[in-house]
Each structure stands twice: as structure tokens, then as C-alpha cells.
Amino acid sequence: MKKAQHLDMLPFEAEEVATSIGKKIQLARRARGWTQSDLAAKMGVSVNMIVNLEKGLPSVAFGQVVMALWVLDGLDVLREAARVDLDPVIQQEALSRLPQRTRGSHG
């Protein structure tokens, strides 16, 4: 399997999310009356990049997704995903690293 082909493969659920984010970017762009060329110019990328971004292709760099969401005032989607307080595994790990109080040490 070629490396480029491997980059285009995502598990179904992940692919579904990538496609949905691409669609959200496309709808947000259209709601503003912008063409793909307009968004490309605002981001400093090619129209082809916007096409791939809106398709939700996994080969699009994460930074490009973040930039598109920023340009479209849509970073709240990623802010929510970045909240460590909502991840139970991270929270459990943080709790396990707290120093344990020992019996008899009251002061």
C-alpha cells in the first residue's frame, strides 16, 4: 500500500466527522456569500485546497481546517473538542497523580 493511499483511509466514524466538518465549512462559506476563491484568498491557499477541505478529505492538513474555521468564525467546534475537563480518561489520570494524604499526618 502506498503511503499516499494510507493517508486517505480513516475509520468510518472518523471519516464521517471529517466529511461533516467539510460540509460545515462549505455551508458557512456559502451563508456568507463567498465563493471558494474568496475563502481561498482569505486563507492564502489554492481553490483546490478549499475543494478538498469542503470534501472533508483526510489529506488536508489540520492547520488548514483550523484556519478555515477561524476565518469563518467557527472555532467553537474545536474549542469544545479541546476541553480537557470533558475527557474522563484525562481527568482520571490527573486525579491519580495527586499526592495521597497519609493517615496520621494532620499537621
PDB file of N, CA and C in Angstrom:
ATOM      1  N   MET A   1       0.844  -1.189   0.000  1.00  0.00           N
ATOM      2  CA  MET A   1       0.000   0.000   0.000  1.00  0.00           C
ATOM      3  C   MET A   1       0.880   1.241   0.000  1.00  0.00           C
ATOM      4  N   LYS A   2       0.592   2.155  -0.877  1.00  0.00           N
ATOM      5  CA  LYS A   2       1.356   3.386  -0.955  1.00  0.00           C
ATOM      6  C   LYS A   2       1.036   4.270   0.243  1.00  0.00           C
ATOM      7  N   LYS A   3       2.006   5.082   0.637  1.00  0.00           N
ATOM      8  CA  LYS A   3       1.809   5.972   1.770  1.00  0.00           C
ATOM      9  C   LYS A   3       0.668   6.953   1.519  1.00  0.00           C
ATOM     10  N   ALA A   4       0.571   7.505   0.323  1.00  0.00           N
ATOM     11  CA  ALA A   4      -0.488   8.469   0.000  1.00  0.00           C
ATOM     12  C   ALA A   4      -1.862   7.836   0.145  1.00  0.00           C
ATOM     13  N   GLN A   5      -1.994   6.564  -0.242  1.00  0.00           N
ATOM     14  CA  GLN A   5      -3.269   5.879  -0.099  1.00  0.00           C
ATOM     15  C   GLN A   5      -3.611   5.714   1.379  1.00  0.00           C
ATOM     16  N   HIS A   6      -2.622   5.398   2.185  1.00  0.00           N
ATOM     17  CA  HIS A   6      -2.840   5.203   3.617  1.00  0.00           C
ATOM     18  C   HIS A   6      -3.371   6.475   4.276  1.00  0.00           C
ATOM     19  N   LEU A   7      -2.895   7.643   3.831  1.00  0.00           N
ATOM     20  CA  LEU A   7      -3.350   8.910   4.403  1.00  0.00           C
ATOM     21  C   LEU A   7      -4.818   9.185   4.100  1.00  0.00           C
ATOM     22  N   ASP A   8      -5.339   8.577   3.043  1.00  0.00           N
ATOM     23  CA  ASP A   8      -6.726   8.806   2.659  1.00  0.00           C
ATOM     24  C   ASP A   8      -7.693   7.853   3.343  1.00  0.00           C
ATOM     25  N   MET A   9      -7.194   6.965   4.181  1.00  0.00           N
ATOM     26  CA  MET A   9      -8.059   5.988   4.824  1.00  0.00           C
ATOM     27  C   MET A   9      -8.292   6.381   6.283  1.00  0.00           C
ATOM     28  N   LEU A  10      -9.552   6.473   6.645  1.00  0.00           N
ATOM     29  CA  LEU A  10      -9.925   6.743   8.027  1.00  0.00           C
ATOM     30  C   LEU A  10     -10.966   5.719   8.439  1.00  0.00           C
ATOM     31  N   PRO A  11     -11.051   5.410   9.729  1.00  0.00           N
ATOM     32  CA  PRO A  11     -12.175   4.589  10.186  1.00  0.00           C
ATOM     33  C   PRO A  11     -13.479   5.314   9.842  1.00  0.00           C
ATOM     34  N   PHE A  12     -14.539   4.564   9.639  1.00  0.00           N
ATOM     35  CA  PHE A  12     -15.810   5.120   9.186  1.00  0.00           C
ATOM     36  C   PHE A  12     -16.263   6.307  10.031  1.00  0.00           C
ATOM     37  N   GLU A  13     -16.244   6.170  11.355  1.00  0.00           N
ATOM     38  CA  GLU A  13     -16.725   7.252  12.222  1.00  0.00           C
ATOM     39  C   GLU A  13     -15.881   8.510  12.070  1.00  0.00           C
ATOM     40  N   ALA A  14     -14.569   8.340  11.933  1.00  0.00           N
ATOM     41  CA  ALA A  14     -13.676   9.491  11.758  1.00  0.00           C
ATOM     42  C   ALA A  14     -13.911  10.138  10.395  1.00  0.00           C
ATOM     43  N   GLU A  15     -14.125   9.323   9.389  1.00  0.00           N
ATOM     44  CA  GLU A  15     -14.406   9.845   8.049  1.00  0.00           C
ATOM     45  C   GLU A  15     -15.708  10.646   8.057  1.00  0.00           C
ATOM     46  N   GLU A  16     -16.682  10.141   8.786  1.00  0.00           N
ATOM     47  CA  GLU A  16     -17.971  10.818   8.892  1.00  0.00           C
ATOM     48  C   GLU A  16     -17.813  12.208   9.524  1.00  0.00           C
ATOM     49  N   VAL A  17     -16.986  12.309  10.553  1.00  0.00           N
ATOM     50  CA  VAL A  17     -16.735  13.600  11.205  1.00  0.00           C
ATOM     51  C   VAL A  17     -15.996  14.538  10.262  1.00  0.00           C
ATOM     52  N   ALA A  18     -14.968  14.040   9.585  1.00  0.00           N
ATOM     53  CA  ALA A  18     -14.211  14.875   8.645  1.00  0.00           C
ATOM     54  C   ALA A  18     -15.124  15.404   7.540  1.00  0.00           C
ATOM     55  N   THR A  19     -16.000  14.557   7.028  1.00  0.00           N
ATOM     56  CA  THR A  19     -16.940  14.972   5.989  1.00  0.00           C
ATOM     57  C   THR A  19     -17.904  16.025   6.530  1.00  0.00           C
ATOM     58  N   SER A  20     -18.366  15.834   7.753  1.00  0.00           N
ATOM     59  CA  SER A  20     -19.293  16.796   8.363  1.00  0.00           C
ATOM     60  C   SER A  20     -18.641  18.155   8.585  1.00  0.00           C
ATOM     61  N   ILE A  21     -17.383  18.161   9.005  1.00  0.00           N
ATOM     62  CA  ILE A  21     -16.674  19.430   9.194  1.00  0.00           C
ATOM     63  C   ILE A  21     -16.494  20.126   7.851  1.00  0.00           C
ATOM     64  N   GLY A  22     -16.157  19.356   6.822  1.00  0.00           N
ATOM     65  CA  GLY A  22     -16.042  19.929   5.478  1.00  0.00           C
ATOM     66  C   GLY A  22     -17.351  20.541   5.020  1.00  0.00           C
ATOM     67  N   LYS A  23     -18.447  19.855   5.288  1.00  0.00           N
ATOM     68  CA  LYS A  23     -19.763  20.366   4.906  1.00  0.00           C
ATOM     69  C   LYS A  23     -20.095  21.630   5.696  1.00  0.00           C
ATOM     70  N   LYS A  24     -19.754  21.659   6.977  1.00  0.00           N
ATOM     71  CA  LYS A  24     -19.991  22.852   7.800  1.00  0.00           C
ATOM     72  C   LYS A  24     -19.219  24.045   7.233  1.00  0.00           C
ATOM     73  N   ILE A  25     -17.977  23.818   6.838  1.00  0.00           N
ATOM     74  CA  ILE A  25     -17.165  24.883   6.245  1.00  0.00           C
ATOM     75  C   ILE A  25     -17.809  25.370   4.946  1.00  0.00           C
ATOM     76  N   GLN A  26     -18.259  24.431   4.124  1.00  0.00           N
ATOM     77  CA  GLN A  26     -18.906  24.800   2.862  1.00  0.00           C
ATOM     78  C   GLN A  26     -20.181  25.623   3.110  1.00  0.00           C
ATOM     79  N   LEU A  27     -21.009  25.181   4.030  1.00  0.00           N
ATOM     80  CA  LEU A  27     -22.254  25.896   4.323  1.00  0.00           C
ATOM     81  C   LEU A  27     -21.987  27.280   4.916  1.00  0.00           C
ATOM     82  N   ALA A  28     -20.992  27.371   5.801  1.00  0.00           N
ATOM     83  CA  ALA A  28     -20.643  28.663   6.402  1.00  0.00           C
ATOM     84  C   ALA A  28     -20.123  29.626   5.336  1.00  0.00           C
ATOM     85  N   ARG A  29     -19.337  29.098   4.409  1.00  0.00           N
ATOM     86  CA  ARG A  29     -18.828  29.930   3.310  1.00  0.00           C
ATOM     87  C   ARG A  29     -19.984  30.439   2.451  1.00  0.00           C
ATOM     88  N   ARG A  30     -20.861  29.544   2.062  1.00  0.00           N
ATOM     89  CA  ARG A  30     -22.000  29.921   1.218  1.00  0.00           C
ATOM     90  C   ARG A  30     -22.931  30.899   1.932  1.00  0.00           C
ATOM     91  N   ALA A  31     -23.141  30.713   3.231  1.00  0.00           N
ATOM     92  CA  ALA A  31     -24.013  31.600   4.001  1.00  0.00           C
ATOM     93  C   ALA A  31     -23.480  33.034   3.993  1.00  0.00           C
ATOM     94  N   ARG A  32     -22.173  33.167   3.846  1.00  0.00           N
ATOM     95  CA  ARG A  32     -21.557  34.499   3.790  1.00  0.00           C
ATOM     96  C   ARG A  32     -21.528  35.059   2.371  1.00  0.00           C
ATOM     97  N   GLY A  33     -21.993  34.270   1.417  1.00  0.00           N
ATOM     98  CA  GLY A  33     -21.988  34.707   0.019  1.00  0.00           C
ATOM     99  C   GLY A  33     -20.602  34.661  -0.604  1.00  0.00           C
ATOM    100  N   TRP A  34     -19.711  33.859  -0.023  1.00  0.00           N
ATOM    101  CA  TRP A  34     -18.344  33.762  -0.533  1.00  0.00           C
ATOM    102  C   TRP A  34     -18.235  32.611  -1.522  1.00  0.00           C
ATOM    103  N   THR A  35     -17.404  32.801  -2.532  1.00  0.00           N
ATOM    104  CA  THR A  35     -17.056  31.715  -3.444  1.00  0.00           C
ATOM    105  C   THR A  35     -15.892  30.941  -2.823  1.00  0.00           C
ATOM    106  N   GLN A  36     -15.585  29.804  -3.409  1.00  0.00           N
ATOM    107  CA  GLN A  36     -14.402  29.060  -2.964  1.00  0.00           C
ATOM    108  C   GLN A  36     -13.149  29.907  -3.174  1.00  0.00           C
ATOM    109  N   SER A  37     -13.129  30.703  -4.215  1.00  0.00           N
ATOM    110  CA  SER A  37     -11.991  31.600  -4.471  1.00  0.00           C
ATOM    111  C   SER A  37     -11.866  32.645  -3.374  1.00  0.00           C
ATOM    112  N   ASP A  38     -12.999  33.162  -2.897  1.00  0.00           N
ATOM    113  CA  ASP A  38     -12.972  34.145  -1.807  1.00  0.00           C
ATOM    114  C   ASP A  38     -12.344  33.548  -0.552  1.00  0.00           C
ATOM    115  N   LEU A  39     -12.812  32.350  -0.178  1.00  0.00           N
ATOM    116  CA  LEU A  39     -12.272  31.708   1.020  1.00  0.00           C
ATOM    117  C   LEU A  39     -10.796  31.380   0.840  1.00  0.00           C
ATOM    118  N   ALA A  40     -10.444  30.908  -0.346  1.00  0.00           N
ATOM    119  CA  ALA A  40      -9.038  30.592  -0.627  1.00  0.00           C
ATOM    120  C   ALA A  40      -8.163  31.832  -0.456  1.00  0.00           C
ATOM    121  N   ALA A  41      -8.634  32.972  -0.962  1.00  0.00           N
ATOM    122  CA  ALA A  41      -7.865  34.220  -0.851  1.00  0.00           C
ATOM    123  C   ALA A  41      -7.722  34.638   0.610  1.00  0.00           C
ATOM    124  N   LYS A  42      -8.781  34.499   1.390  1.00  0.00           N
ATOM    125  CA  LYS A  42      -8.730  34.890   2.807  1.00  0.00           C
ATOM    126  C   LYS A  42      -7.791  33.990   3.603  1.00  0.00           C
ATOM    127  N   MET A  43      -7.673  32.741   3.157  1.00  0.00           N
ATOM    128  CA  MET A  43      -6.799  31.793   3.846  1.00  0.00           C
ATOM    129  C   MET A  43      -5.387  31.762   3.273  1.00  0.00           C
ATOM    130  N   GLY A  44      -5.204  32.311   2.073  1.00  0.00           N
ATOM    131  CA  GLY A  44      -3.895  32.265   1.422  1.00  0.00           C
ATOM    132  C   GLY A  44      -3.552  30.889   0.880  1.00  0.00           C
ATOM    133  N   VAL A  45      -4.583  30.187   0.384  1.00  0.00           N
ATOM    134  CA  VAL A  45      -4.374  28.851  -0.170  1.00  0.00           C
ATOM    135  C   VAL A  45      -5.005  28.790  -1.562  1.00  0.00           C
ATOM    136  N   SER A  46      -4.858  27.645  -2.217  1.00  0.00           N
ATOM    137  CA  SER A  46      -5.433  27.462  -3.554  1.00  0.00           C
ATOM    138  C   SER A  46      -6.904  27.076  -3.452  1.00  0.00           C
ATOM    139  N   VAL A  47      -7.618  27.291  -4.546  1.00  0.00           N
ATOM    140  CA  VAL A  47      -9.021  26.870  -4.618  1.00  0.00           C
ATOM    141  C   VAL A  47      -9.098  25.349  -4.479  1.00  0.00           C
ATOM    142  N   ASN A  48      -8.128  24.650  -5.031  1.00  0.00           N
ATOM    143  CA  ASN A  48      -8.097  23.182  -4.915  1.00  0.00           C
ATOM    144  C   ASN A  48      -8.067  22.756  -3.441  1.00  0.00           C
ATOM    145  N   MET A  49      -7.337  23.502  -2.619  1.00  0.00           N
ATOM    146  CA  MET A  49      -7.298  23.199  -1.180  1.00  0.00           C
ATOM    147  C   MET A  49      -8.696  23.342  -0.577  1.00  0.00           C
ATOM    148  N   ILE A  50      -9.425  24.379  -0.977  1.00  0.00           N
ATOM    149  CA  ILE A  50     -10.779  24.594  -0.467  1.00  0.00           C
ATOM    150  C   ILE A  50     -11.699  23.464  -0.906  1.00  0.00           C
ATOM    151  N   VAL A  51     -11.579  23.036  -2.145  1.00  0.00           N
ATOM    152  CA  VAL A  51     -12.376  21.914  -2.650  1.00  0.00           C
ATOM    153  C   VAL A  51     -12.132  20.680  -1.783  1.00  0.00           C
ATOM    154  N   ASN A  52     -10.864  20.362  -1.540  1.00  0.00           N
ATOM    155  CA  ASN A  52     -10.516  19.199  -0.724  1.00  0.00           C
ATOM    156  C   ASN A  52     -10.976  19.361   0.725  1.00  0.00           C
ATOM    157  N   LEU A  53     -10.850  20.563   1.240  1.00  0.00           N
ATOM    158  CA  LEU A  53     -11.282  20.871   2.605  1.00  0.00           C
ATOM    159  C   LEU A  53     -12.785  20.640   2.750  1.00  0.00           C
ATOM    160  N   GLU A  54     -13.554  21.141   1.787  1.00  0.00           N
ATOM    161  CA  GLU A  54     -15.005  21.019   1.852  1.00  0.00           C
ATOM    162  C   GLU A  54     -15.481  19.584   1.620  1.00  0.00           C
ATOM    163  N   LYS A  55     -14.654  18.773   0.976  1.00  0.00           N
ATOM    164  CA  LYS A  55     -14.979  17.351   0.811  1.00  0.00           C
ATOM    165  C   LYS A  55     -14.662  16.574   2.086  1.00  0.00           C
ATOM    166  N   GLY A  56     -13.904  17.190   2.982  1.00  0.00           N
ATOM    167  CA  GLY A  56     -13.513  16.507   4.207  1.00  0.00           C
ATOM    168  C   GLY A  56     -12.423  15.481   3.996  1.00  0.00           C
ATOM    169  N   LEU A  57     -11.584  15.706   2.992  1.00  0.00           N
ATOM    170  CA  LEU A  57     -10.512  14.745   2.713  1.00  0.00           C
ATOM    171  C   LEU A  57      -9.490  14.735   3.851  1.00  0.00           C
ATOM    172  N   PRO A  58      -9.090  13.548   4.301  1.00  0.00           N
ATOM    173  CA  PRO A  58      -8.149  13.459   5.414  1.00  0.00           C
ATOM    174  C   PRO A  58      -6.735  13.920   5.069  1.00  0.00           C
ATOM    175  N   SER A  59      -6.447  14.085   3.790  1.00  0.00           N
ATOM    176  CA  SER A  59      -5.113  14.545   3.395  1.00  0.00           C
ATOM    177  C   SER A  59      -4.937  16.051   3.619  1.00  0.00           C
ATOM    178  N   VAL A  60      -6.020  16.770   3.909  1.00  0.00           N
ATOM    179  CA  VAL A  60      -5.922  18.207   4.192  1.00  0.00           C
ATOM    180  C   VAL A  60      -5.291  18.379   5.575  1.00  0.00           C
ATOM    181  N   ALA A  61      -4.310  19.243   5.663  1.00  0.00           N
ATOM    182  CA  ALA A  61      -3.607  19.479   6.933  1.00  0.00           C
ATOM    183  C   ALA A  61      -4.567  20.034   7.989  1.00  0.00           C
ATOM    184  N   PHE A  62      -4.399  19.577   9.210  1.00  0.00           N
ATOM    185  CA  PHE A  62      -5.237  20.031  10.318  1.00  0.00           C
ATOM    186  C   PHE A  62      -5.190  21.551  10.455  1.00  0.00           C
ATOM    187  N   GLY A  63      -4.029  22.135  10.249  1.00  0.00           N
ATOM    188  CA  GLY A  63      -3.886  23.584  10.334  1.00  0.00           C
ATOM    189  C   GLY A  63      -4.783  24.315   9.340  1.00  0.00           C
ATOM    190  N   GLN A  64      -4.997  23.711   8.175  1.00  0.00           N
ATOM    191  CA  GLN A  64      -5.882  24.323   7.180  1.00  0.00           C
ATOM    192  C   GLN A  64      -7.337  24.283   7.646  1.00  0.00           C
ATOM    193  N   VAL A  65      -7.719  23.195   8.306  1.00  0.00           N
ATOM    194  CA  VAL A  65      -9.071  23.085   8.859  1.00  0.00           C
ATOM    195  C   VAL A  65      -9.268  24.163   9.927  1.00  0.00           C
ATOM    196  N   VAL A  66      -8.287  24.293  10.821  1.00  0.00           N
ATOM    197  CA  VAL A  66      -8.363  25.299  11.881  1.00  0.00           C
ATOM    198  C   VAL A  66      -8.442  26.703  11.285  1.00  0.00           C
ATOM    199  N   MET A  67      -7.619  26.975  10.271  1.00  0.00           N
ATOM    200  CA  MET A  67      -7.616  28.295   9.643  1.00  0.00           C
ATOM    201  C   MET A  67      -8.970  28.593   9.002  1.00  0.00           C
ATOM    202  N   ALA A  68      -9.541  27.615   8.303  1.00  0.00           N
ATOM    203  CA  ALA A  68     -10.847  27.822   7.666  1.00  0.00           C
ATOM    204  C   ALA A  68     -11.913  28.117   8.723  1.00  0.00           C
ATOM    205  N   LEU A  69     -11.917  27.357   9.798  1.00  0.00           N
ATOM    206  CA  LEU A  69     -12.890  27.594  10.863  1.00  0.00           C
ATOM    207  C   LEU A  69     -12.686  28.967  11.492  1.00  0.00           C
ATOM    208  N   TRP A  70     -11.437  29.389  11.637  1.00  0.00           N
ATOM    209  CA  TRP A  70     -11.153  30.711  12.204  1.00  0.00           C
ATOM    210  C   TRP A  70     -11.687  31.804  11.280  1.00  0.00           C
ATOM    211  N   VAL A  71     -11.383  31.700   9.987  1.00  0.00           N
ATOM    212  CA  VAL A  71     -11.834  32.700   9.014  1.00  0.00           C
ATOM    213  C   VAL A  71     -13.363  32.795   9.012  1.00  0.00           C
ATOM    214  N   LEU A  72     -14.020  31.653   9.241  1.00  0.00           N
ATOM    215  CA  LEU A  72     -15.480  31.589   9.215  1.00  0.00           C
ATOM    216  C   LEU A  72     -16.111  31.735  10.605  1.00  0.00           C
ATOM    217  N   ASP A  73     -15.331  32.167  11.579  1.00  0.00           N
ATOM    218  CA  ASP A  73     -15.808  32.321  12.962  1.00  0.00           C
ATOM    219  C   ASP A  73     -16.435  31.037  13.499  1.00  0.00           C
ATOM    220  N   GLY A  74     -15.815  29.906  13.210  1.00  0.00           N
ATOM    221  CA  GLY A  74     -16.365  28.623  13.628  1.00  0.00           C
ATOM    222  C   GLY A  74     -15.467  27.821  14.541  1.00  0.00           C
ATOM    223  N   LEU A  75     -14.569  28.481  15.263  1.00  0.00           N
ATOM    224  CA  LEU A  75     -13.639  27.747  16.119  1.00  0.00           C
ATOM    225  C   LEU A  75     -14.286  27.110  17.345  1.00  0.00           C
ATOM    226  N   ASP A  76     -15.520  27.480  17.663  1.00  0.00           N
ATOM    227  CA  ASP A  76     -16.172  26.894  18.838  1.00  0.00           C
ATOM    228  C   ASP A  76     -16.247  25.374  18.741  1.00  0.00           C
ATOM    229  N   VAL A  77     -16.370  24.858  17.526  1.00  0.00           N
ATOM    230  CA  VAL A  77     -16.401  23.409  17.312  1.00  0.00           C
ATOM    231  C   VAL A  77     -15.129  22.773  17.884  1.00  0.00           C
ATOM    232  N   LEU A  78     -13.990  23.372  17.590  1.00  0.00           N
ATOM    233  CA  LEU A  78     -12.725  22.814  18.066  1.00  0.00           C
ATOM    234  C   LEU A  78     -12.458  23.161  19.522  1.00  0.00           C
ATOM    235  N   ARG A  79     -12.920  24.313  19.961  1.00  0.00           N
ATOM    236  CA  ARG A  79     -12.764  24.661  21.379  1.00  0.00           C
ATOM    237  C   ARG A  79     -13.425  23.611  22.254  1.00  0.00           C
ATOM    238  N   GLU A  80     -14.589  23.177  21.859  1.00  0.00           N
ATOM    239  CA  GLU A  80     -15.311  22.154  22.620  1.00  0.00           C
ATOM    240  C   GLU A  80     -14.526  20.843  22.631  1.00  0.00           C
ATOM    241  N   ALA A  81     -13.997  20.462  21.485  1.00  0.00           N
ATOM    242  CA  ALA A  81     -13.216  19.225  21.385  1.00  0.00           C
ATOM    243  C   ALA A  81     -11.926  19.300  22.195  1.00  0.00           C
ATOM    244  N   ALA A  82     -11.402  20.497  22.402  1.00  0.00           N
ATOM    245  CA  ALA A  82     -10.132  20.676  23.105  1.00  0.00           C
ATOM    246  C   ALA A  82     -10.282  20.746  24.621  1.00  0.00           C
ATOM    247  N   ARG A  83     -11.505  20.724  25.126  1.00  0.00           N
ATOM    248  CA  ARG A  83     -11.725  20.852  26.579  1.00  0.00           C
ATOM    249  C   ARG A  83     -11.287  19.580  27.297  1.00  0.00           C
ATOM    250  N   VAL A  84     -10.196  19.679  28.047  1.00  0.00           N
ATOM    251  CA  VAL A  84      -9.686  18.511  28.767  1.00  0.00           C
ATOM    252  C   VAL A  84     -10.587  18.126  29.935  1.00  0.00           C
ATOM    253  N   ASP A  85     -11.357  19.082  30.439  1.00  0.00           N
ATOM    254  CA  ASP A  85     -12.230  18.769  31.567  1.00  0.00           C
ATOM    255  C   ASP A  85     -13.395  17.869  31.171  1.00  0.00           C
ATOM    256  N   LEU A  86     -13.620  17.674  29.883  1.00  0.00           N
ATOM    257  CA  LEU A  86     -14.698  16.799  29.428  1.00  0.00           C
ATOM    258  C   LEU A  86     -14.222  15.387  29.085  1.00  0.00           C
ATOM    259  N   ASP A  87     -12.930  15.144  29.214  1.00  0.00           N
ATOM    260  CA  ASP A  87     -12.373  13.834  28.877  1.00  0.00           C
ATOM    261  C   ASP A  87     -12.158  13.035  30.160  1.00  0.00           C
ATOM    262  N   PRO A  88     -12.959  11.994  30.391  1.00  0.00           N
ATOM    263  CA  PRO A  88     -12.846  11.250  31.654  1.00  0.00           C
ATOM    264  C   PRO A  88     -11.508  10.546  31.832  1.00  0.00           C
ATOM    265  N   VAL A  89     -10.871  10.137  30.754  1.00  0.00           N
ATOM    266  CA  VAL A  89      -9.571   9.467  30.872  1.00  0.00           C
ATOM    267  C   VAL A  89      -8.506  10.456  31.348  1.00  0.00           C
ATOM    268  N   ILE A  90      -8.513  11.654  30.779  1.00  0.00           N
ATOM    269  CA  ILE A  90      -7.560  12.687  31.216  1.00  0.00           C
ATOM    270  C   ILE A  90      -7.825  13.054  32.669  1.00  0.00           C
ATOM    271  N   GLN A  91      -9.081  13.194  33.030  1.00  0.00           N
ATOM    272  CA  GLN A  91      -9.430  13.554  34.402  1.00  0.00           C
ATOM    273  C   GLN A  91      -8.984  12.473  35.384  1.00  0.00           C
ATOM    274  N   GLN A  92      -9.200  11.219  35.047  1.00  0.00           N
ATOM    275  CA  GLN A  92      -8.791  10.115  35.927  1.00  0.00           C
ATOM    276  C   GLN A  92      -7.275  10.093  36.089  1.00  0.00           C
ATOM    277  N   GLU A  93      -6.556  10.324  34.995  1.00  0.00           N
ATOM    278  CA  GLU A  93      -5.086  10.344  35.072  1.00  0.00           C
ATOM    279  C   GLU A  93      -4.623  11.489  35.959  1.00  0.00           C
ATOM    280  N   ALA A  94      -5.244  12.653  35.817  1.00  0.00           N
ATOM    281  CA  ALA A  94      -4.874  13.802  36.650  1.00  0.00           C
ATOM    282  C   ALA A  94      -5.138  13.500  38.115  1.00  0.00           C
ATOM    283  N   LEU A  95      -6.270  12.893  38.424  1.00  0.00           N
ATOM    284  CA  LEU A  95      -6.596  12.548  39.812  1.00  0.00           C
ATOM    285  C   LEU A  95      -5.616  11.527  40.383  1.00  0.00           C
ATOM    286  N   SER A  96      -5.189  10.591  39.546  1.00  0.00           N
ATOM    287  CA  SER A  96      -4.265   9.554  40.031  1.00  0.00           C
ATOM    288  C   SER A  96      -2.888  10.127  40.352  1.00  0.00           C
ATOM    289  N   ARG A  97      -2.568  11.295  39.825  1.00  0.00           N
ATOM    290  CA  ARG A  97      -1.263  11.911  40.073  1.00  0.00           C
ATOM    291  C   ARG A  97      -1.262  12.852  41.281  1.00  0.00           C
ATOM    292  N   LEU A  98      -2.442  13.082  41.866  1.00  0.00           N
ATOM    293  CA  LEU A  98      -2.496  13.938  43.052  1.00  0.00           C
ATOM    294  C   LEU A  98      -1.804  13.225  44.206  1.00  0.00           C
ATOM    295  N   PRO A  99      -1.082  13.971  45.037  1.00  0.00           N
ATOM    296  CA  PRO A  99      -0.432  13.328  46.183  1.00  0.00           C
ATOM    297  C   PRO A  99      -1.483  12.738  47.119  1.00  0.00           C
ATOM    298  N   GLN A 100      -1.205  11.554  47.612  1.00  0.00           N
ATOM    299  CA  GLN A 100      -2.117  10.883  48.530  1.00  0.00           C
ATOM    300  C   GLN A 100      -1.800  11.317  49.959  1.00  0.00           C
ATOM    301  N   ARG A 101      -2.836  11.688  50.706  1.00  0.00           N
ATOM    302  CA  ARG A 101      -2.634  12.019  52.122  1.00  0.00           C
ATOM    303  C   ARG A 101      -2.407  10.746  52.904  1.00  0.00           C
ATOM    304  N   THR A 102      -1.480  10.784  53.839  1.00  0.00           N
ATOM    305  CA  THR A 102      -1.239   9.623  54.663  1.00  0.00           C
ATOM    306  C   THR A 102      -1.930   9.785  55.999  1.00  0.00           C
ATOM    307  N   ARG A 103      -2.359   8.675  56.578  1.00  0.00           N
ATOM    308  CA  ARG A 103      -3.031   8.715  57.862  1.00  0.00           C
ATOM    309  C   ARG A 103      -2.072   9.219  58.935  1.00  0.00           C
ATOM    310  N   GLY A 104      -2.617   9.994  59.831  1.00  0.00           N
ATOM    311  CA  GLY A 104      -1.815  10.462  60.954  1.00  0.00           C
ATOM    312  C   GLY A 104      -1.036  11.729  60.686  1.00  0.00           C
ATOM    313  N   SER A 105      -1.063  12.235  59.485  1.00  0.00           N
ATOM    314  CA  SER A 105      -0.319  13.472  59.210  1.00  0.00           C
ATOM    315  C   SER A 105      -1.310  14.627  59.112  1.00  0.00           C
ATOM    316  N   HIS A 106      -1.713  15.142  60.260  1.00  0.00           N
ATOM    317  CA  HIS A 106      -2.674  16.228  60.318  1.00  0.00           C
ATOM    318  C   HIS A 106      -2.004  17.578  60.449  1.00  0.00           C
ATOM    319  N   GLY A 107      -0.782  17.653  60.405  1.00  0.00           N
ATOM    320  CA  GLY A 107      -0.228  18.964  60.514  1.00  0.00           C
ATOM    321  C   GLY A 107       1.145  18.935  60.920  1.00  0.00           C
TER     322      GLY A 107
END
